[in-house]
JSON list of C-alpha atoms in Angstrom, two decimals:
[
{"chain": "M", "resi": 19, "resn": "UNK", "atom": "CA", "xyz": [-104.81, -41.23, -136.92]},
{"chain": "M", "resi": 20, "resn": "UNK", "atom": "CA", "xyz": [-104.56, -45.02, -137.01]},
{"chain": "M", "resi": 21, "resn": "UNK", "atom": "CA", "xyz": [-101.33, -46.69, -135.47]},
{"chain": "M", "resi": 22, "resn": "UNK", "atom": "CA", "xyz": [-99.76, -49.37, -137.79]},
{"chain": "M", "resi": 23, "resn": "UNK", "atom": "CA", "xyz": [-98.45, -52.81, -136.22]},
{"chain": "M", "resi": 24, "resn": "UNK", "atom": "CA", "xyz": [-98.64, -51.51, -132.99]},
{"chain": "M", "resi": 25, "resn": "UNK", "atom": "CA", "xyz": [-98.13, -54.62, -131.60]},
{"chain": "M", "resi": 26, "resn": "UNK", "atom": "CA", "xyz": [-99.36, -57.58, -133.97]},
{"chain": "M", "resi": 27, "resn": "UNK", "atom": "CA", "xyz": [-96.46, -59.28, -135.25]},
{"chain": "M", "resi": 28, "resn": "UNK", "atom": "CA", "xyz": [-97.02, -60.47, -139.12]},
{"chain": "M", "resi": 29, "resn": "UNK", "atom": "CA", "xyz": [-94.47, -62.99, -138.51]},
{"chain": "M", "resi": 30, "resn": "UNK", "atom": "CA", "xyz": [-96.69, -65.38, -136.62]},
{"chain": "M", "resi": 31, "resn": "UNK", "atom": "CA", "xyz": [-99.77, -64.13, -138.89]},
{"chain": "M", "resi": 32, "resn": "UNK", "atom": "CA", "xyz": [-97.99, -65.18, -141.96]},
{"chain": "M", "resi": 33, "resn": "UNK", "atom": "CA", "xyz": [-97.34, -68.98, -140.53]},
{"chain": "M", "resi": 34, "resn": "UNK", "atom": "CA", "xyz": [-100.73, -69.02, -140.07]},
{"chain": "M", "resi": 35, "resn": "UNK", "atom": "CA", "xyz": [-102.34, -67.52, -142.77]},
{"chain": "M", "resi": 36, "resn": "UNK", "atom": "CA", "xyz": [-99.56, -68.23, -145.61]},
{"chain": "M", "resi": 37, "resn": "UNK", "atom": "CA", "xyz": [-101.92, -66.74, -148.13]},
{"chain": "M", "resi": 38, "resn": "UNK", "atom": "CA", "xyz": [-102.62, -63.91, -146.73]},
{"chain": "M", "resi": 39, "resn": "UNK", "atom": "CA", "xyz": [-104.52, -61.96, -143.99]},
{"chain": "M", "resi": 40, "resn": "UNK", "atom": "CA", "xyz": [-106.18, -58.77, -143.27]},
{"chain": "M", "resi": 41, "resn": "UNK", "atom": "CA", "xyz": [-106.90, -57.76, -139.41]},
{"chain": "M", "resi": 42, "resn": "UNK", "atom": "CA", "xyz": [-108.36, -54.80, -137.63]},
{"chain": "M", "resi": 43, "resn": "UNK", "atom": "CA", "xyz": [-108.17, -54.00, -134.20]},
{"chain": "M", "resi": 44, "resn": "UNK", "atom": "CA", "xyz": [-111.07, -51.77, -132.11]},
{"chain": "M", "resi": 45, "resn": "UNK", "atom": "CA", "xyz": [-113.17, -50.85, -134.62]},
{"chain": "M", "resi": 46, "resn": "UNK", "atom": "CA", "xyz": [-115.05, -47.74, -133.41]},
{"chain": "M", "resi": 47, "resn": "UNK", "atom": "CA", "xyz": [-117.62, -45.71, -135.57]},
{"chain": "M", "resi": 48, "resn": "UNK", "atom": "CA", "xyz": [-115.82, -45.56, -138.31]},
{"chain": "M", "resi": 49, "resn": "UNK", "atom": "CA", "xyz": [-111.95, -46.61, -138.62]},
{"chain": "M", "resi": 50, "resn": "UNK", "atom": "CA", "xyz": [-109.78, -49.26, -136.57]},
{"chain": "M", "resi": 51, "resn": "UNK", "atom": "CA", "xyz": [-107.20, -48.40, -134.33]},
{"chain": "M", "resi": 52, "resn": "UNK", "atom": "CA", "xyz": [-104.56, -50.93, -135.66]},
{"chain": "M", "resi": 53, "resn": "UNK", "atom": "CA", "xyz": [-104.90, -52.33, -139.21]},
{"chain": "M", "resi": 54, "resn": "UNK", "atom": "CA", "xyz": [-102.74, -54.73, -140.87]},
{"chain": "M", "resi": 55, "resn": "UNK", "atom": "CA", "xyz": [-103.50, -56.16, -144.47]},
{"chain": "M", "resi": 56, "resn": "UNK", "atom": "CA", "xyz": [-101.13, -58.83, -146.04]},
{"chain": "M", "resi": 57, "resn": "UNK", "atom": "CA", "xyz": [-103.85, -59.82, -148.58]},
{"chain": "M", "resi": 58, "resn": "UNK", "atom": "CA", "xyz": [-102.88, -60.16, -152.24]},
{"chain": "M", "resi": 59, "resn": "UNK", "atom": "CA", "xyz": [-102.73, -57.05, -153.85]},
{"chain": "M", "resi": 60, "resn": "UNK", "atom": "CA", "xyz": [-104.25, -58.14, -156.79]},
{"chain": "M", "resi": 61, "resn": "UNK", "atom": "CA", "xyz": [-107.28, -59.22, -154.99]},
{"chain": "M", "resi": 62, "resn": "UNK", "atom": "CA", "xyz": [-107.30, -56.02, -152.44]},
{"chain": "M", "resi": 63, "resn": "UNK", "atom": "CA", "xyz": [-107.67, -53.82, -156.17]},
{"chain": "M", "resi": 64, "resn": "UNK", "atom": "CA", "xyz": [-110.59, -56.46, -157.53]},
{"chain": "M", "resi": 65, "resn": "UNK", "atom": "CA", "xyz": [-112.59, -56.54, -153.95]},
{"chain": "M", "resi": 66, "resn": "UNK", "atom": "CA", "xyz": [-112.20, -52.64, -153.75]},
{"chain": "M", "resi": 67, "resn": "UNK", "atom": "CA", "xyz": [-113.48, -51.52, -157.23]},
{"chain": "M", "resi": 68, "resn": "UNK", "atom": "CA", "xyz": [-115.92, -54.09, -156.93]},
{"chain": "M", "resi": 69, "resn": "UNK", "atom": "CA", "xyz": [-117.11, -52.80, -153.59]},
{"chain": "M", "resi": 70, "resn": "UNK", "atom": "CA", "xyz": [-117.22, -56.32, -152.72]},
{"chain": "M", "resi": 71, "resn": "UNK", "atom": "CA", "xyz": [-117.40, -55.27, -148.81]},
{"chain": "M", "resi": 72, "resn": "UNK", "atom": "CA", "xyz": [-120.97, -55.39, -148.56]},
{"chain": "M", "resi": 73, "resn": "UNK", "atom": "CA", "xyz": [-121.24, -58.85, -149.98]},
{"chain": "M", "resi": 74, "resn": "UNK", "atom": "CA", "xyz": [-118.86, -60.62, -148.51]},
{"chain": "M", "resi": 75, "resn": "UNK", "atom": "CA", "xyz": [-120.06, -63.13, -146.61]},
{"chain": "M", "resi": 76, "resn": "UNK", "atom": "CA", "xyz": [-117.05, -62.93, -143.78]},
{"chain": "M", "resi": 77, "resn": "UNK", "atom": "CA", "xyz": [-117.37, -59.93, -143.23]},
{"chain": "M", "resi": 78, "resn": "UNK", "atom": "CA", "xyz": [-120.77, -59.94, -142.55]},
{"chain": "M", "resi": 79, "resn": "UNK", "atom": "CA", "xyz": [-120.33, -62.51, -140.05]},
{"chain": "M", "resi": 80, "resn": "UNK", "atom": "CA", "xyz": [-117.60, -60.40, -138.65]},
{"chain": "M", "resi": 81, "resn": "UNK", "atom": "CA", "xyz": [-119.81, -57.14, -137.80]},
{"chain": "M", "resi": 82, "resn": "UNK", "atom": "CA", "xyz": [-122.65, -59.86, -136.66]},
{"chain": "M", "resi": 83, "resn": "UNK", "atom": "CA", "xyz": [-120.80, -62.52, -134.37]},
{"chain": "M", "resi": 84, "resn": "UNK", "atom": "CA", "xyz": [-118.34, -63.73, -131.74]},
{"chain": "M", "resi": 85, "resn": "UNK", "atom": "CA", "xyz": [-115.62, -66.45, -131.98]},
{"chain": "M", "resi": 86, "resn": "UNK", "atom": "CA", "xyz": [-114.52, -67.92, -135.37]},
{"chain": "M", "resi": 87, "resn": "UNK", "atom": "CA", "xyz": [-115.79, -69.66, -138.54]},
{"chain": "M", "resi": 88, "resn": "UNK", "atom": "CA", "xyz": [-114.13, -71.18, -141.86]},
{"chain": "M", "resi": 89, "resn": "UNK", "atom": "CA", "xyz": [-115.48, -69.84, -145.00]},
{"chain": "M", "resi": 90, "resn": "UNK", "atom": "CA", "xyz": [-116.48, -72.64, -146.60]},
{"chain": "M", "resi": 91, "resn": "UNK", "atom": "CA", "xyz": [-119.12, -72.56, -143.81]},
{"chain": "M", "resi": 92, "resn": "UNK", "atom": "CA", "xyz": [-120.06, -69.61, -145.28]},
{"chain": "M", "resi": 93, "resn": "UNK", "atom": "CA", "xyz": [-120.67, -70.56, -148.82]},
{"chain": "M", "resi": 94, "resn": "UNK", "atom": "CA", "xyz": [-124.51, -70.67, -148.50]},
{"chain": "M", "resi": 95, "resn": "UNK", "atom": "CA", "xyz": [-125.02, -66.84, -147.66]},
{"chain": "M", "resi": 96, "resn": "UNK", "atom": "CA", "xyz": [-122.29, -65.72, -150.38]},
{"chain": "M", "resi": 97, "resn": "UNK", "atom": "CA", "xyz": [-125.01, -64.61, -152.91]},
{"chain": "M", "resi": 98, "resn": "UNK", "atom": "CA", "xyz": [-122.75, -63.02, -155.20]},
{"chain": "M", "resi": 99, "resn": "UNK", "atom": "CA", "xyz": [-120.04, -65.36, -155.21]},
{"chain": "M", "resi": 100, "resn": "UNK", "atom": "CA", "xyz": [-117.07, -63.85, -153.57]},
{"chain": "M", "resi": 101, "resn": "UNK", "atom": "CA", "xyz": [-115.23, -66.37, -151.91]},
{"chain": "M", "resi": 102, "resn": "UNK", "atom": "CA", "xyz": [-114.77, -67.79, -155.54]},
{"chain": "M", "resi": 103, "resn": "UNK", "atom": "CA", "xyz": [-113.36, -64.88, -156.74]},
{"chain": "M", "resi": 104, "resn": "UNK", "atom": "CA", "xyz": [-110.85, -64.74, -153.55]},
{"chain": "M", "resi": 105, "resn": "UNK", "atom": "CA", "xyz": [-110.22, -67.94, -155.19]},
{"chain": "M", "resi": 106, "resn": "UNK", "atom": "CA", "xyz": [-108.34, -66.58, -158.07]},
{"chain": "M", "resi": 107, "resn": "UNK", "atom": "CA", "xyz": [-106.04, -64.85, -156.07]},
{"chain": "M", "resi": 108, "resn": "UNK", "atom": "CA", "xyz": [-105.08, -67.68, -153.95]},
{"chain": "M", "resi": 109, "resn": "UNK", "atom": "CA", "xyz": [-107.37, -67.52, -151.02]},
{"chain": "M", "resi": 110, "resn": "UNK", "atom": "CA", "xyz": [-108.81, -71.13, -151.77]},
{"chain": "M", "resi": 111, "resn": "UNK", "atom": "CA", "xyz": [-109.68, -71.42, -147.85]},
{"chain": "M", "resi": 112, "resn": "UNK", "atom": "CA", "xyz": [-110.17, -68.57, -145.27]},
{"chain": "M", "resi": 113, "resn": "UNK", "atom": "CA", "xyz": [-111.33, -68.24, -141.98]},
{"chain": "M", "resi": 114, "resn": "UNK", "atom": "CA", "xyz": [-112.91, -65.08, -140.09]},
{"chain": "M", "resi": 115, "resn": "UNK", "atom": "CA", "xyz": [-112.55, -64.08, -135.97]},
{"chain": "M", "resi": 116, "resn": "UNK", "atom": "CA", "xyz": [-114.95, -61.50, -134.28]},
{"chain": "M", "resi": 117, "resn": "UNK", "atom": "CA", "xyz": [-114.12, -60.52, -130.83]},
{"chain": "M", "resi": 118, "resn": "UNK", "atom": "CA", "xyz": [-115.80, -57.53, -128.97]},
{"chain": "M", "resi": 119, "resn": "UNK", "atom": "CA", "xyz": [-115.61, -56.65, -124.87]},
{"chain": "M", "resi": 120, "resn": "UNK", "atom": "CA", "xyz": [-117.56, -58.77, -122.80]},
{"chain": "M", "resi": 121, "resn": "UNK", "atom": "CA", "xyz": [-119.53, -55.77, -121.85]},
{"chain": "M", "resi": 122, "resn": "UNK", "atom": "CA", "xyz": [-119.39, -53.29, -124.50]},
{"chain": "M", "resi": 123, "resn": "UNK", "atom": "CA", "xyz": [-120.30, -54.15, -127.80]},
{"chain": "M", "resi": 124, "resn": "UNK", "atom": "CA", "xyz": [-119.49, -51.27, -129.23]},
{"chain": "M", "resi": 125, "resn": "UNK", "atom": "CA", "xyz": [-116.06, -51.81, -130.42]},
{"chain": "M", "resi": 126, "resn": "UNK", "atom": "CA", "xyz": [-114.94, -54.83, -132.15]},
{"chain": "M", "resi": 127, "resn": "UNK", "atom": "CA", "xyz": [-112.12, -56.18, -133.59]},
{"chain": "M", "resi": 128, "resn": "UNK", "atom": "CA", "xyz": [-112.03, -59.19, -136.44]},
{"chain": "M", "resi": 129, "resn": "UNK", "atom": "CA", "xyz": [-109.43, -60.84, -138.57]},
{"chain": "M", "resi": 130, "resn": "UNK", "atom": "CA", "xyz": [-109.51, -63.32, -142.33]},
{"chain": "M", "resi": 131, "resn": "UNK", "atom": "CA", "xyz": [-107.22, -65.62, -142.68]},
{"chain": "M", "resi": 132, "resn": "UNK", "atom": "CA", "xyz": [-106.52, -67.26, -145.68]},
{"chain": "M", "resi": 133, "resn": "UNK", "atom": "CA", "xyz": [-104.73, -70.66, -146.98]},
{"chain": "M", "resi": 134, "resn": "UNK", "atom": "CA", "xyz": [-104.31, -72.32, -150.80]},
{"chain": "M", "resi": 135, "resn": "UNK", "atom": "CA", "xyz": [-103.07, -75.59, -149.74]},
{"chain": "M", "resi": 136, "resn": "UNK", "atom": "CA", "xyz": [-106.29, -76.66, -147.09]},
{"chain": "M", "resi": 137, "resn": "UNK", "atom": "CA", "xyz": [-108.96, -76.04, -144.55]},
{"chain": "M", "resi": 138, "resn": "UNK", "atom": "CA", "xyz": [-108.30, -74.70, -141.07]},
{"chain": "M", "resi": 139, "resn": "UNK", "atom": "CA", "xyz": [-107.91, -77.47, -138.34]},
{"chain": "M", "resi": 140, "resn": "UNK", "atom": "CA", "xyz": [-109.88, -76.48, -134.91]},
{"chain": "M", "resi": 141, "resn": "UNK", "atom": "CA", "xyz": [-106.70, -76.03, -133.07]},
{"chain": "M", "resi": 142, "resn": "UNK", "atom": "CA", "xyz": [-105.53, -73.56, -135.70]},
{"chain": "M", "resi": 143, "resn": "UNK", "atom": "CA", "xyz": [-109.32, -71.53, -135.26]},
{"chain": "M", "resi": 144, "resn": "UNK", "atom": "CA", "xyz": [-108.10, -71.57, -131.30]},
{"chain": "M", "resi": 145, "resn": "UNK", "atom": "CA", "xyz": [-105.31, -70.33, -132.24]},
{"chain": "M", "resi": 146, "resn": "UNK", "atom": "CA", "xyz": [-106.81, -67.45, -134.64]},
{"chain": "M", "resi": 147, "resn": "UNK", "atom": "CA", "xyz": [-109.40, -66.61, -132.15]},
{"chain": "M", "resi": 148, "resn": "UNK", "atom": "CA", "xyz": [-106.45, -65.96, -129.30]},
{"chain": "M", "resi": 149, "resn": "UNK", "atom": "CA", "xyz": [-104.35, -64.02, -131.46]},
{"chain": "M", "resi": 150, "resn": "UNK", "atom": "CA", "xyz": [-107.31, -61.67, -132.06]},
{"chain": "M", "resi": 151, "resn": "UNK", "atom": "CA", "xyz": [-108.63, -61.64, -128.57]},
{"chain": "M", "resi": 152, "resn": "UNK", "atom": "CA", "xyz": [-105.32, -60.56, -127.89]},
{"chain": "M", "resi": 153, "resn": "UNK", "atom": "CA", "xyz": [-104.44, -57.52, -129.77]},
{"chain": "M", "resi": 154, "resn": "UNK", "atom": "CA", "xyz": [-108.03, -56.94, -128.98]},
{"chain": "M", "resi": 155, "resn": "UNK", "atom": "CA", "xyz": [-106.82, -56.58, -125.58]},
{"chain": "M", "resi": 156, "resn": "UNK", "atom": "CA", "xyz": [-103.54, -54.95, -125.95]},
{"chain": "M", "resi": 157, "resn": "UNK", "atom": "CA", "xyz": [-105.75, -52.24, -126.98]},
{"chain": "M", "resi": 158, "resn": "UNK", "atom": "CA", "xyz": [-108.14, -51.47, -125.00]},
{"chain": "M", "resi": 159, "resn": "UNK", "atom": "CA", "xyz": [-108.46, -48.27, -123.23]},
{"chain": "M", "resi": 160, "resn": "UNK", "atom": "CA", "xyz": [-106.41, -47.80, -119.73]},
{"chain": "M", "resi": 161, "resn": "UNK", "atom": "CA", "xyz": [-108.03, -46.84, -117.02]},
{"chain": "M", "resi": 162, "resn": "UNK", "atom": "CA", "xyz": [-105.45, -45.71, -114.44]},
{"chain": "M", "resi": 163, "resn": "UNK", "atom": "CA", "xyz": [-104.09, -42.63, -116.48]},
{"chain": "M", "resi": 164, "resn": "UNK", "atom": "CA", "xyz": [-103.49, -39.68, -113.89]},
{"chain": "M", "resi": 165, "resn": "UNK", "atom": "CA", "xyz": [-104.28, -36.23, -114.45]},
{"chain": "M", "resi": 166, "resn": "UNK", "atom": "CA", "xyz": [-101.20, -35.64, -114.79]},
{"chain": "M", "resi": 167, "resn": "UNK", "atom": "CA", "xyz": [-99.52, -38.01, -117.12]},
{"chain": "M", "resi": 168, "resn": "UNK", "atom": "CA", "xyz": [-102.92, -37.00, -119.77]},
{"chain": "M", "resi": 169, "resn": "UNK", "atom": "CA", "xyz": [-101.90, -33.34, -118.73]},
{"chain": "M", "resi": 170, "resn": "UNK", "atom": "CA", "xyz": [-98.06, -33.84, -120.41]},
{"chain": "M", "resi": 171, "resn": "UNK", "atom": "CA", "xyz": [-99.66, -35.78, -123.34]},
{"chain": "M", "resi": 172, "resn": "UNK", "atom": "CA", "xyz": [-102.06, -33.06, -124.15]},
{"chain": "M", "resi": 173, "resn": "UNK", "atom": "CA", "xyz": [-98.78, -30.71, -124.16]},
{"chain": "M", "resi": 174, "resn": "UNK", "atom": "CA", "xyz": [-96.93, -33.61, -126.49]},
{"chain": "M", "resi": 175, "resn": "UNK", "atom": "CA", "xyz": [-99.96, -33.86, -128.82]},
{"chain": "M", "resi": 176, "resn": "UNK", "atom": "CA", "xyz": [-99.28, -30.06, -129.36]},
{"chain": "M", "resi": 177, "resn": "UNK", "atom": "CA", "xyz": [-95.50, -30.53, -130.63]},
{"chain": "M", "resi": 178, "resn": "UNK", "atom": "CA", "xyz": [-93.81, -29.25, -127.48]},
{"chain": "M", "resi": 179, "resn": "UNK", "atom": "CA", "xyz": [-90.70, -30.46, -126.43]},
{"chain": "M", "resi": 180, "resn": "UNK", "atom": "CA", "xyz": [-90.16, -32.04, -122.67]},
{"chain": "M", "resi": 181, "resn": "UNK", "atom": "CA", "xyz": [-88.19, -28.73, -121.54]},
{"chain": "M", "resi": 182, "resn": "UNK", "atom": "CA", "xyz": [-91.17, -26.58, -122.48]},
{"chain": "M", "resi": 183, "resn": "UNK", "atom": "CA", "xyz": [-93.19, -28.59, -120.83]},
{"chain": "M", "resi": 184, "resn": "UNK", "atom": "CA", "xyz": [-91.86, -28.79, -117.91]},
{"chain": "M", "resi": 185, "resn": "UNK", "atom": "CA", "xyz": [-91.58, -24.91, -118.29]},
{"chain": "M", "resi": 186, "resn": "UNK", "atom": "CA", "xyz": [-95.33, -24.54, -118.73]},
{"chain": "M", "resi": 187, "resn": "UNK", "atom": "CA", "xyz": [-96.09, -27.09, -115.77]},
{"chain": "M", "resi": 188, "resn": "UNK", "atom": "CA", "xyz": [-93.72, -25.88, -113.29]},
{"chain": "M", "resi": 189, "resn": "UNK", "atom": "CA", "xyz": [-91.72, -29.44, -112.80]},
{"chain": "M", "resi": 190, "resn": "UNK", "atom": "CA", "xyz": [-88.45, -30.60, -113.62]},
{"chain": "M", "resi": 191, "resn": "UNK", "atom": "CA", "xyz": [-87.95, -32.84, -116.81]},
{"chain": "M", "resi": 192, "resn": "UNK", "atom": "CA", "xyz": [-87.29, -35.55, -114.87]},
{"chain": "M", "resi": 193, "resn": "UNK", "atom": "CA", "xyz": [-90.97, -35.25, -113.86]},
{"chain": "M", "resi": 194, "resn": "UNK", "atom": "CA", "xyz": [-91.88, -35.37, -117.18]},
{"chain": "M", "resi": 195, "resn": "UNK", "atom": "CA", "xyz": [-89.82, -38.30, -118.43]},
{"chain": "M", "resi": 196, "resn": "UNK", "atom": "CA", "xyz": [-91.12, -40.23, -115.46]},
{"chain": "M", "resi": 197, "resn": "UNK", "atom": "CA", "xyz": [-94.90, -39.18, -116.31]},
{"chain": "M", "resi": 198, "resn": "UNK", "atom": "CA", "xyz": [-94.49, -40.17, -120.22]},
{"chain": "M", "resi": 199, "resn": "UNK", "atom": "CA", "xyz": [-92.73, -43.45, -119.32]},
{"chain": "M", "resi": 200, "resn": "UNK", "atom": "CA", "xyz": [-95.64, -44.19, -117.08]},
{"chain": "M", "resi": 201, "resn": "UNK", "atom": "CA", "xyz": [-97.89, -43.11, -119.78]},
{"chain": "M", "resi": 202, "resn": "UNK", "atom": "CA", "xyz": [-96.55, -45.12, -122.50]},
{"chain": "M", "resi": 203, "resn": "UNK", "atom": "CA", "xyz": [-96.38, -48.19, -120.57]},
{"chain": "M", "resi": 204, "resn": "UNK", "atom": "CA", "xyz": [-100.19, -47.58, -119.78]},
{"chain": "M", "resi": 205, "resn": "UNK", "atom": "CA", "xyz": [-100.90, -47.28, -123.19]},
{"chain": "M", "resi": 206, "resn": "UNK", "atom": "CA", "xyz": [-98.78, -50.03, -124.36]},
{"chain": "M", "resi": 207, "resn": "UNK", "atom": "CA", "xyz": [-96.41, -47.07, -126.73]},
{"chain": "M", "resi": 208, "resn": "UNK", "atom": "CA", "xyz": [-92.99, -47.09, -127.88]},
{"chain": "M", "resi": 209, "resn": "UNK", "atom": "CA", "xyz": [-93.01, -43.34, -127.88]},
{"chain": "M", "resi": 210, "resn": "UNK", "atom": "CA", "xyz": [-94.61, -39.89, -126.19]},
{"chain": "M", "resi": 211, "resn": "UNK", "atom": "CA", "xyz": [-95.98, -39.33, -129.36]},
{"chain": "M", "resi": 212, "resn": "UNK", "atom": "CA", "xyz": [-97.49, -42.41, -129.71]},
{"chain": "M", "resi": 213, "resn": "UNK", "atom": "CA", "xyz": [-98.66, -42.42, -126.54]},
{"chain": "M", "resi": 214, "resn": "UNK", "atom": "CA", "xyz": [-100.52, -38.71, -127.17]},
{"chain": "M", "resi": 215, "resn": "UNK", "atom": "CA", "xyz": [-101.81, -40.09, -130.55]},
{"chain": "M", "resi": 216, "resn": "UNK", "atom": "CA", "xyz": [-103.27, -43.39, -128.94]},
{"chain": "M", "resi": 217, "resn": "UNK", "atom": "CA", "xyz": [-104.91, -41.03, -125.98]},
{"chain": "M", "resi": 218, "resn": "UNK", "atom": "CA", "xyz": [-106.24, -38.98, -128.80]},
{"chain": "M", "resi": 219, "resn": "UNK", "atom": "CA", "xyz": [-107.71, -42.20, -130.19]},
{"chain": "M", "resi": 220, "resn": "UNK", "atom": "CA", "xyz": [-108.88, -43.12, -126.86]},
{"chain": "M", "resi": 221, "resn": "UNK", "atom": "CA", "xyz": [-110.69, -39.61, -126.61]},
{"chain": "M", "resi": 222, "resn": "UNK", "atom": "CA", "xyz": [-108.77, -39.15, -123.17]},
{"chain": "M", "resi": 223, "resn": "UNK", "atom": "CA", "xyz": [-107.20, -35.83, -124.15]}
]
């Protein structure tokens, strides 16, 4: 279950990527935890039925480095030619950001950024690359859950409502509220629910 715009605001995105911009947050084995794509649509259909993926040459760099780079940097490893055809749909310049944790590899998060009007100026790549390392961040998986706060999100991940479980647990609701509002600030949730589904994601329950 992936959790839209958890917390990247496409406000600020949009200033700085007026043509569009596609970012994913803790990529794992398979699918991020937060994606947000404001790319044309007419060039998300093209790059899809193409299965463009595999040659594009940000992307690649994306799954392979650290830190940021513009695409026209790229140019010279873009066999096929896709950065031209982003062209037609607006995306004359672009630029990609790969972050991972310092120690673990294993997740990643990455963002492209794309402009019609001109190239991106360093202090808008240091700018990028914070915005990234951020949600990367925002996301990452808490540590200093109790037993008993994954206990109640377990029992929200199953539908029940706080009376039944408090019921089930023995405690008063109060308990409970107090454990989910610990739990979703933790996790960085609006709601239980969201807080259950981002455990779920975090393989804690």
């Amino acid at each position: 279950m992936q959790m839209k715009e958890l917390t990247i605001d496409p406000a600020e995105l949009r200033e700085l990527a007026p043509a569009g911009f596609y970012v994913a947050v803790r990529i794992g084995f398979a699918f991020p935890m937060v994606e947000l794509n404001h790319l044309p649509p007419s060039w998300v259909r093209e790059y899809t039925a193409g299965g463009l993926m595999v040659h594009d040459p940000a992307m690649l760099w994306a799954y392979k480095n650290t830190g940021a780079a513009r695409w026209s940097d790229l140019v010279a490893s873009d066999a096929i030619g896709v950065l031209d055809l982003a062209k037609d749909h607006g995306l004359e310049f672009g630029a990609v950001v790969s972050c991972t944790d310092r120690n673990d590899p294993s997740q990643r998060s990455f963002g492209l950024f794309c402009r019609s009007d001109r190239e991106y100026a360093p202090r808008e790549l240091l700018r990028l690359t914070d915005r990234v390392t951020e949600y990367h961040r925002l996301h990452s998986r808490p540590s200093n859950l109790t037993s008993a706060e994954l206990e109640t999100l377990g029992l929200v991940k199953n539908g029940l409502l706080m009376k039944e479980i408090a019921c089930i647990l023995n405690v008063s609701e109060s308990a409970i509220k107090q454990r989910l509002k610990n739990a979703r600030l933790k996790l960085n949730a609006k709601t239980g629910p969201q807080a259950a589904a981002l455990a779920t994601m975090f393989g804690m329950i």
